[in-house]
Structures are given as C-alpha cells and as structure tokens.
Short mmCIF file of C-alpha atoms in Angstrom, two decimals:
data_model
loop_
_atom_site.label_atom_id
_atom_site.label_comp_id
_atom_site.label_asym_id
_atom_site.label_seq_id
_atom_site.Cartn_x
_atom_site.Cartn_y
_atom_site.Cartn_z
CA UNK A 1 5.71 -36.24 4.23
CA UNK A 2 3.70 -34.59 6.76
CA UNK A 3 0.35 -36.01 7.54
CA UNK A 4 -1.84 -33.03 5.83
CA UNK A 5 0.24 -33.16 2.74
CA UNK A 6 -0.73 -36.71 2.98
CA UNK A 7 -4.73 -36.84 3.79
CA UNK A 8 -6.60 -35.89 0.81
CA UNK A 9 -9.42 -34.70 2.68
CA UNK A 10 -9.23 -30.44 3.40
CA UNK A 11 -8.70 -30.10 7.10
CA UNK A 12 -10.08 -27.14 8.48
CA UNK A 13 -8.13 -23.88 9.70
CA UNK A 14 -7.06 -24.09 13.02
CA UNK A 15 -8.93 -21.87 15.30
CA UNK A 16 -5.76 -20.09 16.44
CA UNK A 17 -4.87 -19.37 12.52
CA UNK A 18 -7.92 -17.88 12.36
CA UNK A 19 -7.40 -15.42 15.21
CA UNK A 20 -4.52 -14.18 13.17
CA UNK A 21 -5.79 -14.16 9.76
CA UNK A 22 -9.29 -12.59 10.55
CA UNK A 23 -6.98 -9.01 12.05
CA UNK A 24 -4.33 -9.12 8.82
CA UNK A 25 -7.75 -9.38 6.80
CA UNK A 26 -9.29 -6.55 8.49
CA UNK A 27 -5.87 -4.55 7.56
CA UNK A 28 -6.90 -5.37 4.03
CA UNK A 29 -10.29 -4.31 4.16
CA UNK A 30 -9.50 -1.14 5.71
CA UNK A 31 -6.57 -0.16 2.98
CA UNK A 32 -8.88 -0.95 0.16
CA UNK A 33 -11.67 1.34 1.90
CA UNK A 34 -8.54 4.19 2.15
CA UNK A 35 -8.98 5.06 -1.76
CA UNK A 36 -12.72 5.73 -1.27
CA UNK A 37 -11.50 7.70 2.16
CA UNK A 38 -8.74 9.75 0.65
CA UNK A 39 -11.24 11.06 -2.27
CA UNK A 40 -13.89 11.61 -0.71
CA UNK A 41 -11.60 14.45 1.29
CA UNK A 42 -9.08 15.16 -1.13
CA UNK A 43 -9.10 17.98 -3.91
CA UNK A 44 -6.24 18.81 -6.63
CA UNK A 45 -5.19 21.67 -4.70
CA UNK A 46 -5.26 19.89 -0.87
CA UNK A 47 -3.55 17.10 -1.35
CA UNK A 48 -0.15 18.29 0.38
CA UNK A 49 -2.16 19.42 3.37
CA UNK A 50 -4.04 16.58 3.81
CA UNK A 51 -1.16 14.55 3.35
CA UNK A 52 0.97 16.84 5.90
CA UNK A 53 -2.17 16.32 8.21
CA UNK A 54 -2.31 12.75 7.72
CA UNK A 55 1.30 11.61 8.99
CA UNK A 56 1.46 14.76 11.33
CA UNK A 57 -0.94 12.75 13.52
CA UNK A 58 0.53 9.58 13.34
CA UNK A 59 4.54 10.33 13.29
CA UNK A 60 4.62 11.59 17.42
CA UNK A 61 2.93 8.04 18.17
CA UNK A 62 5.44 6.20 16.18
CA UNK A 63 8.20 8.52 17.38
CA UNK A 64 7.10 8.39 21.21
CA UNK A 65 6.63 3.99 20.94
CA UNK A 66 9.74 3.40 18.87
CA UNK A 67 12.31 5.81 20.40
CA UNK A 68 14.64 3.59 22.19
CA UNK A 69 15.28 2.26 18.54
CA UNK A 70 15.43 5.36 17.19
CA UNK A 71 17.69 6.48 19.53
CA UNK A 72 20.38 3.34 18.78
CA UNK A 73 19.88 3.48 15.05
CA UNK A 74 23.47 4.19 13.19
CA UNK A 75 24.18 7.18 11.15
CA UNK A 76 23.96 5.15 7.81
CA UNK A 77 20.93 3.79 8.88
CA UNK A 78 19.57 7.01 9.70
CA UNK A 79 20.34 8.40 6.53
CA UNK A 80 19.26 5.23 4.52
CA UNK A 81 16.07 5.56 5.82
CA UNK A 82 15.72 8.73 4.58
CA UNK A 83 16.26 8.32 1.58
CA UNK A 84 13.94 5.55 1.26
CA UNK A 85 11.31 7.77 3.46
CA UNK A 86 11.71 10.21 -0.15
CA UNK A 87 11.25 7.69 -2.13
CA UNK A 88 7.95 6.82 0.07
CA UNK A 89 6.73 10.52 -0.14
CA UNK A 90 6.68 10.31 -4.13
CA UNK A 91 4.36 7.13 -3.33
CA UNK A 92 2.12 8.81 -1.62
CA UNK A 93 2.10 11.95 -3.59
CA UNK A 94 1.36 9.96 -6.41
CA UNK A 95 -1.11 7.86 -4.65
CA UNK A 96 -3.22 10.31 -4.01
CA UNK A 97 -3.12 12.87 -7.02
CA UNK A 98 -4.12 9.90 -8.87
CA UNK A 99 -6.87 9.16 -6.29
CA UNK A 100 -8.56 12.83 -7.01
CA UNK A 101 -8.46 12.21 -10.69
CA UNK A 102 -9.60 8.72 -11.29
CA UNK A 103 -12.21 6.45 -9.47
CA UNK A 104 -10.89 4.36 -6.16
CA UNK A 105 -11.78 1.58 -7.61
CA UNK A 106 -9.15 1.59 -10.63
CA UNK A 107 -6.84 3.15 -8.11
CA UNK A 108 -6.89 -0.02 -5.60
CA UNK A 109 -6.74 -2.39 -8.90
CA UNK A 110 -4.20 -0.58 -10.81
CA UNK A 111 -1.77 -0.43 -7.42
CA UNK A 112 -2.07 -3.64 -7.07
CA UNK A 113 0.05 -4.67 -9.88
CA UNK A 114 3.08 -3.99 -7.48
CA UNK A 115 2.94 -7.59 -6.78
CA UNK A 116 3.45 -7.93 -10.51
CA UNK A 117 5.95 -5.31 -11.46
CA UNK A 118 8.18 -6.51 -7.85
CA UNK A 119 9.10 -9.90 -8.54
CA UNK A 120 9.98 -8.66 -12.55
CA UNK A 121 12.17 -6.35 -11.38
CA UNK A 122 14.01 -8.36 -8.96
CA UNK A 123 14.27 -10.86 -11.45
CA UNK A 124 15.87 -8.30 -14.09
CA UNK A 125 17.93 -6.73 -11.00
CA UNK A 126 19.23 -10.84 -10.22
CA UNK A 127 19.44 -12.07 -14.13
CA UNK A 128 16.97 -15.10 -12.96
CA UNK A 129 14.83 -15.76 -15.56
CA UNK A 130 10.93 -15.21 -14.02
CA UNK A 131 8.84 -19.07 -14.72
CA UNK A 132 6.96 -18.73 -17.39
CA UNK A 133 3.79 -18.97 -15.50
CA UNK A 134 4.49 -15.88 -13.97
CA UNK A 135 4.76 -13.90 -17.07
CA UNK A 136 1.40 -14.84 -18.40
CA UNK A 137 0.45 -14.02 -14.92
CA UNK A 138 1.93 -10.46 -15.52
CA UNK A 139 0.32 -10.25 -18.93
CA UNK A 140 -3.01 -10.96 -18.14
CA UNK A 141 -2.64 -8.40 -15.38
CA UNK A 142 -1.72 -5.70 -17.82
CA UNK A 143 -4.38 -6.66 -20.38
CA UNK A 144 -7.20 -6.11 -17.15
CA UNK A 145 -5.47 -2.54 -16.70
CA UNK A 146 -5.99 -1.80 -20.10
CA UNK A 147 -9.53 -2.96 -20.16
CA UNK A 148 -10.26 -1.52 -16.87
CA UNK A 149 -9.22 2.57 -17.57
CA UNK A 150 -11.68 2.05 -20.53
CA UNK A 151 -15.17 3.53 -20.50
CA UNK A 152 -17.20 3.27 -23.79
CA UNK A 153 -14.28 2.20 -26.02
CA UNK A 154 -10.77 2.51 -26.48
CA UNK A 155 -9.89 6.14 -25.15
CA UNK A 156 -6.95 7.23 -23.13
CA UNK A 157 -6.25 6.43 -19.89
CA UNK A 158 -7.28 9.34 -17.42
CA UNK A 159 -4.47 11.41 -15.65
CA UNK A 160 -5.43 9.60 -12.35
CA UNK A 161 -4.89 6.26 -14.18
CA UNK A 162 -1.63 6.93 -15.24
CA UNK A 163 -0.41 8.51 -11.84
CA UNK A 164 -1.79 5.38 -10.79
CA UNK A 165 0.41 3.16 -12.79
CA UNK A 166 3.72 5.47 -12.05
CA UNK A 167 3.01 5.17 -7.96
CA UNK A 168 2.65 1.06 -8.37
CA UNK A 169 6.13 1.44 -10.38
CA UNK A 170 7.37 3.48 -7.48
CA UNK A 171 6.44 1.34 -4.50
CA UNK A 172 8.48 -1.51 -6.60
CA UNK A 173 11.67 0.56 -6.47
CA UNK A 174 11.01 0.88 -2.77
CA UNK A 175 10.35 -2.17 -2.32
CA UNK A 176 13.35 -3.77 -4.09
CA UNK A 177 15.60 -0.75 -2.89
CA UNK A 178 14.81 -1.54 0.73
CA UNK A 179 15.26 -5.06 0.74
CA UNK A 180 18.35 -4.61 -1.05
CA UNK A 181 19.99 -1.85 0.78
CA UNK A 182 22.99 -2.23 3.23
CA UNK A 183 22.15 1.00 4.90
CA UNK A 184 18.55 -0.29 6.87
CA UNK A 185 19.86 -4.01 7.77
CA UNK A 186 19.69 -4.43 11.01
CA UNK A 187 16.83 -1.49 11.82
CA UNK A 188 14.32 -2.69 13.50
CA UNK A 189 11.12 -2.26 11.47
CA UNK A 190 9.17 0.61 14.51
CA UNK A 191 12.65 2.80 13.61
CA UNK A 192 12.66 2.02 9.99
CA UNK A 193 8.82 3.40 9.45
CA UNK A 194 9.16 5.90 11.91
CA UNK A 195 12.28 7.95 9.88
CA UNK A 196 10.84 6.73 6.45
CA UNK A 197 7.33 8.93 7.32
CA UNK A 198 9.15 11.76 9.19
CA UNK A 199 11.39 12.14 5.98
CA UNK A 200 7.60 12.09 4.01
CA UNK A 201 5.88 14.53 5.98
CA UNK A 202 9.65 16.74 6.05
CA UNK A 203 8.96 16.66 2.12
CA UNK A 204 5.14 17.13 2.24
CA UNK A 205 5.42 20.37 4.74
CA UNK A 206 8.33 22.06 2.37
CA UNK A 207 6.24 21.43 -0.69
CA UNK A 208 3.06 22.97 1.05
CA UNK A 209 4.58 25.97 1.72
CA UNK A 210 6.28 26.61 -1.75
CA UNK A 211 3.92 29.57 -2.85
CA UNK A 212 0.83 28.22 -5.63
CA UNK A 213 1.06 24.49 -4.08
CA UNK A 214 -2.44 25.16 -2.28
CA UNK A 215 -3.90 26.06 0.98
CA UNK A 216 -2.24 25.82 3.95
CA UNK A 217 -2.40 22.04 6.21
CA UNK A 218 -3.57 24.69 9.10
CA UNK A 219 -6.39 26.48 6.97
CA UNK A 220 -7.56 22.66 5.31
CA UNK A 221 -8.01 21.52 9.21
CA UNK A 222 -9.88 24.61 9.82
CA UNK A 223 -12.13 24.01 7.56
CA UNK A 224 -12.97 20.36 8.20
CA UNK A 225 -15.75 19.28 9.48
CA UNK A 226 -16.78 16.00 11.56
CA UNK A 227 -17.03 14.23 8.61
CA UNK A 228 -13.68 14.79 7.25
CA UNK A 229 -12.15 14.86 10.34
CA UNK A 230 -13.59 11.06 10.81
CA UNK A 231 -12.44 10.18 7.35
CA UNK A 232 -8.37 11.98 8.41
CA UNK A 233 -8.79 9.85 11.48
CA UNK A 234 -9.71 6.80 9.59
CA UNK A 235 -6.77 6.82 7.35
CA UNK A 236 -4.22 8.45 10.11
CA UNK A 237 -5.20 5.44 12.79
CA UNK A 238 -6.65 2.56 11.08
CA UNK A 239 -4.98 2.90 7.91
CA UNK A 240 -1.84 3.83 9.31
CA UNK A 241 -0.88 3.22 13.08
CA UNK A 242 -3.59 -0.11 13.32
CA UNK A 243 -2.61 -1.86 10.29
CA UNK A 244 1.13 -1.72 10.91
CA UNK A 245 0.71 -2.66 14.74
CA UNK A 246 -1.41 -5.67 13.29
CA UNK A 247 0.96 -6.66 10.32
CA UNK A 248 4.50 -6.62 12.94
CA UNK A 249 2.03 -9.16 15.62
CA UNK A 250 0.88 -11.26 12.56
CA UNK A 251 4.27 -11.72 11.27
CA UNK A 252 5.03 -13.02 14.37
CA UNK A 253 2.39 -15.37 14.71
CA UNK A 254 2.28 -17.02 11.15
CA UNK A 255 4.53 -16.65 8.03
CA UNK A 256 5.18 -13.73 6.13
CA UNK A 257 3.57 -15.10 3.22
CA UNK A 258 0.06 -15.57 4.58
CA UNK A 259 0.00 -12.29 5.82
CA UNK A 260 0.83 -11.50 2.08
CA UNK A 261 -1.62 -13.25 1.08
CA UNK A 262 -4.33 -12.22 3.06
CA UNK A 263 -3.02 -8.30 2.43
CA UNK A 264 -3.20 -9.34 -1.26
CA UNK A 265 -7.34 -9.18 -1.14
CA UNK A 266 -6.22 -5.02 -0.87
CA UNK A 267 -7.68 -4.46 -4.53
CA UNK A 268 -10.99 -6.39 -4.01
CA UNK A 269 -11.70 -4.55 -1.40
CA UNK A 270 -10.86 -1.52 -3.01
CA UNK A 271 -13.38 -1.94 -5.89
CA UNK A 272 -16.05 -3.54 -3.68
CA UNK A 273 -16.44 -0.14 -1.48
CA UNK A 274 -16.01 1.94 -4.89
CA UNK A 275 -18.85 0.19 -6.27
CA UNK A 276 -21.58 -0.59 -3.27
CA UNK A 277 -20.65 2.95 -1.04
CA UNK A 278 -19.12 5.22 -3.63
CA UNK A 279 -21.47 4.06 -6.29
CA UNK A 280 -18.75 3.50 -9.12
CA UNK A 281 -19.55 1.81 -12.58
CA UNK A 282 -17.00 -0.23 -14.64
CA UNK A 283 -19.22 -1.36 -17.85
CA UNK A 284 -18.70 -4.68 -19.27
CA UNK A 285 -14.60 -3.82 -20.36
CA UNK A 286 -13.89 -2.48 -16.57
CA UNK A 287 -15.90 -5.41 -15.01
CA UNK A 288 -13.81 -8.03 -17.39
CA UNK A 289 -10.85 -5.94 -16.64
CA UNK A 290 -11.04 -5.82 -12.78
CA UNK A 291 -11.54 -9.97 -13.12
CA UNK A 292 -8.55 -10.39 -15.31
CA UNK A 293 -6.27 -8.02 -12.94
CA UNK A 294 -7.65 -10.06 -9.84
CA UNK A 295 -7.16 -13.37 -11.41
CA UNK A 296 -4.03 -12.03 -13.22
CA UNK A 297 -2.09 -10.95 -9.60
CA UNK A 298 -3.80 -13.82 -7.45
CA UNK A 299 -1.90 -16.44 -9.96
CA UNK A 300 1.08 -14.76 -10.42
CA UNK A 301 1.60 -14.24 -6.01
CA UNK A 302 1.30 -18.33 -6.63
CA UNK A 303 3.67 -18.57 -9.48
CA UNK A 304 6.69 -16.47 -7.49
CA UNK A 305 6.33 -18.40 -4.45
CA UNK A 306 4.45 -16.41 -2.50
#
C-alpha cells in the first residue's frame, strides 16, 4: 500500500498535475462554449457550408504537421480511416442540425450521454454483464434527458433534441468501431484524425453542392462578418487544432483517464455559457433534469472504471 492510499488526510495536487490538468480543462471549457459558437452562426440551410468551412481551415494544418505519418500509413489503414472519417461526418452533421434546432445547453447535456451509451454497448458487443451501479447510473441519466427536453409539461422532444440523442448514439459506434477495428491499429493518432476529417469535409463539400442543400461554403464566407468569422475561427482553432494538440501532450503527461475526466466537465460547461451568455432558461424540470444527467454520467464514468 502506497503511502497516500494510506494517510487519511487529502494531500494536495501536485503543482506539476496541475500544469496539466488546468490546459485539458481549458479543452473542456472551450468544447462546451462550441454549442453556443456553432448556433450563434449556424442556420438550417448553412450548416454544410459552415461545416465545409470549418475543417477546410483546419485539415492543411493537420495535413502539413502529420504528413510523414500520413505518408507511411498502409492501404488498410488508409481506407479504415475513412470509413470511420464517414462515420465522423454523420456526427457532425448531426451535431450541428440539432444545434440550430434546440438550445446549446440541452445539446452539450444530451451529447454527453456518450459516456453512458459507450460502455453499454461495449458491454452488449463483449457479453460482460455492466455492474449494477452503472445501470442506475445510465437510468438516472436518461430520466434527466427526459426531464430536461421538457418545457411547461410533458410535450415532445424538439427535432434538435432528438438529432441530439441520434449524434450521442453515433459517436458510440465510432467510438467502439475505432477501438475495435484492425484496420487503424498501429496509426498514429496526427494520421488517424487527419484522414478521418479529410474523409468529413470530402462528404460535407459533395453534399453542399447537391442542388437545394443551401448556399454555397464560398457565398456563406462572403457574407461573414468579423463576428462570425471570430466565432469560425474559434471553433476551427481552439475547438479543433488546440484541443487535440493539448489532449495528445496531456496523455502523455498523466493517464488517459484524468484527461477523461477532466474532458467529462464538457456538458457543464455547455449549459453554464447557454445560460449566463446565451441567456437560456430550463424551468424547474430542465434545471432537475440537467442535475440528474450531470450526477447521472459523473457516477456512472466512476462505476466503469474510468
């Protein structure tokens, strides 16, 4: 037994694990502040060019950083990356359809229940029977969902809600698919990334210029002005390029479960910013919802181990 499992008295953080926490938490802030972001400059009919506009900016920096990987990645590889990277462009479609039509902060709160839906499937994918813990973790999760998409009563979920619930369910396939896949072991994570969004943005520029799918990515940039060029930037650098520069150094530095833990504060963020900058109301049954979803994936990231 070490000596802190021994002492019963808290010891404080080292200063160095604080150096590495404080940028991983940062990340977190940053992606909960990205729902807010992606509304604010987002409309039904330009979210393919604002996604197209989005990763355009960021996939020549990952490409130009990351090409001596790219460059020995295998054909399988190559093409298992792919297909993940169109699995990853339904995410984000998803993502952000359901951003325009429901509030950002039931958006961060409801995505967040990838950390529930992830270990479930793995454990229906492996036959291992989930503890019990963890599945009254999961159901208190899905009881704050359904409180939280209700205003005024018991009504149906909004569009955005339910796009919402469909994109978590989607970045657990991805999840599970790409730690499971035989294709992408080996790929470095830079290479990895890089052909997952270049696959995205391949999908994102074919479905923008399919006739009726909205304004062109080149007309949406022309009419941008500082302010939603700031907000573009935001999400292409900080939300993008910065966080996953600061998530392959933290790894490094402490475990892989800290920095999932300190990425896990993603929905709190999210509805703090919806609620003091973008002025969004939950009532009493979204308030009592958002808890019970907090509470709900916080206990069940301790239950499988993580």
């Amino acid at each position: 037994m070490s000596s802190l499992a021994a002492s019963s008295v808290p010891l404080p953080v080292p200063r160095r694990a604080w150096s590495t926490d404080l940028p991983v938490l940062l990340v977190a802030v940053v992606w909960g502040a990205s729902y807010l972001t992606a509304k604010g400059i987002t409309t039904g009919s330009t979210v393919l060019a604002v996604l197209v506009l989005r990763f355009g900016v960021v996939l020549p920096v990952l490409v130009i950083a990351g090409w001596r990987g790219l460059r020995s990645l295998r054909t399988a590889q190559w093409r298992g990356a792919g297909i993940l990277g169109l699995i990853l462009s339904g995410i984000f479609l998803l993502e952000t359809y359901g951003v325009v039509h429901t509030s950002a902060t039931n958006a961060g709160l409801i995505i967040s229940l990838t950390m529930i839906f992830t270990p479930l499937a793995e454990a229906a994918v492996t036959r291992v029977r989930p503890p019990a813990s963890f599945v009254a973790a999961a159901g208190l999760s899905v009881a704050g969902v359904v409180l939280l998409t209700q205003s005024g009563g018991f009504t149906t979920p909004s569009v955005g809600d339910l796009l919402m619930l469909l994109a978590a369910l989607a970045r657990t396939a991805h999840v599970l698919l790409m730690s499971r896949s035989r294709a992408v072991r080996g790929a470095d994570s830079l290479s990895l990334t890089t052909v997952q969004l270049g696959s995205a943005v391949a999908v994102f520029a074919v479905l923008a210029a399919l006739p009726g799918t909205g304004p062109a990515p080149w007309t949406v940039a022309a009419g941008f002005g500082a302010r939603e060029w700031a907000a573009l930037l935001f999400l292409a650098v900080f939300c993008t390029l910065a966080a996953f520069a600061v998530q392959m150094w933290a790894v490094r530095r402490t475990s892989p479960s800290r920095v999932s833990l300190l990425l896990g504060t993603e929905p709190l963020w999210a509805a703090a910013v919806g609620i003091t900058i973008g002025g969004e109301r939950l009532g009493m049954a979204g308030l009592l919802g958002a808890v019970l979803v907090l509470a709900g994936t916080s206990w069940g990231r301790r239950a499988a181990g993580h």
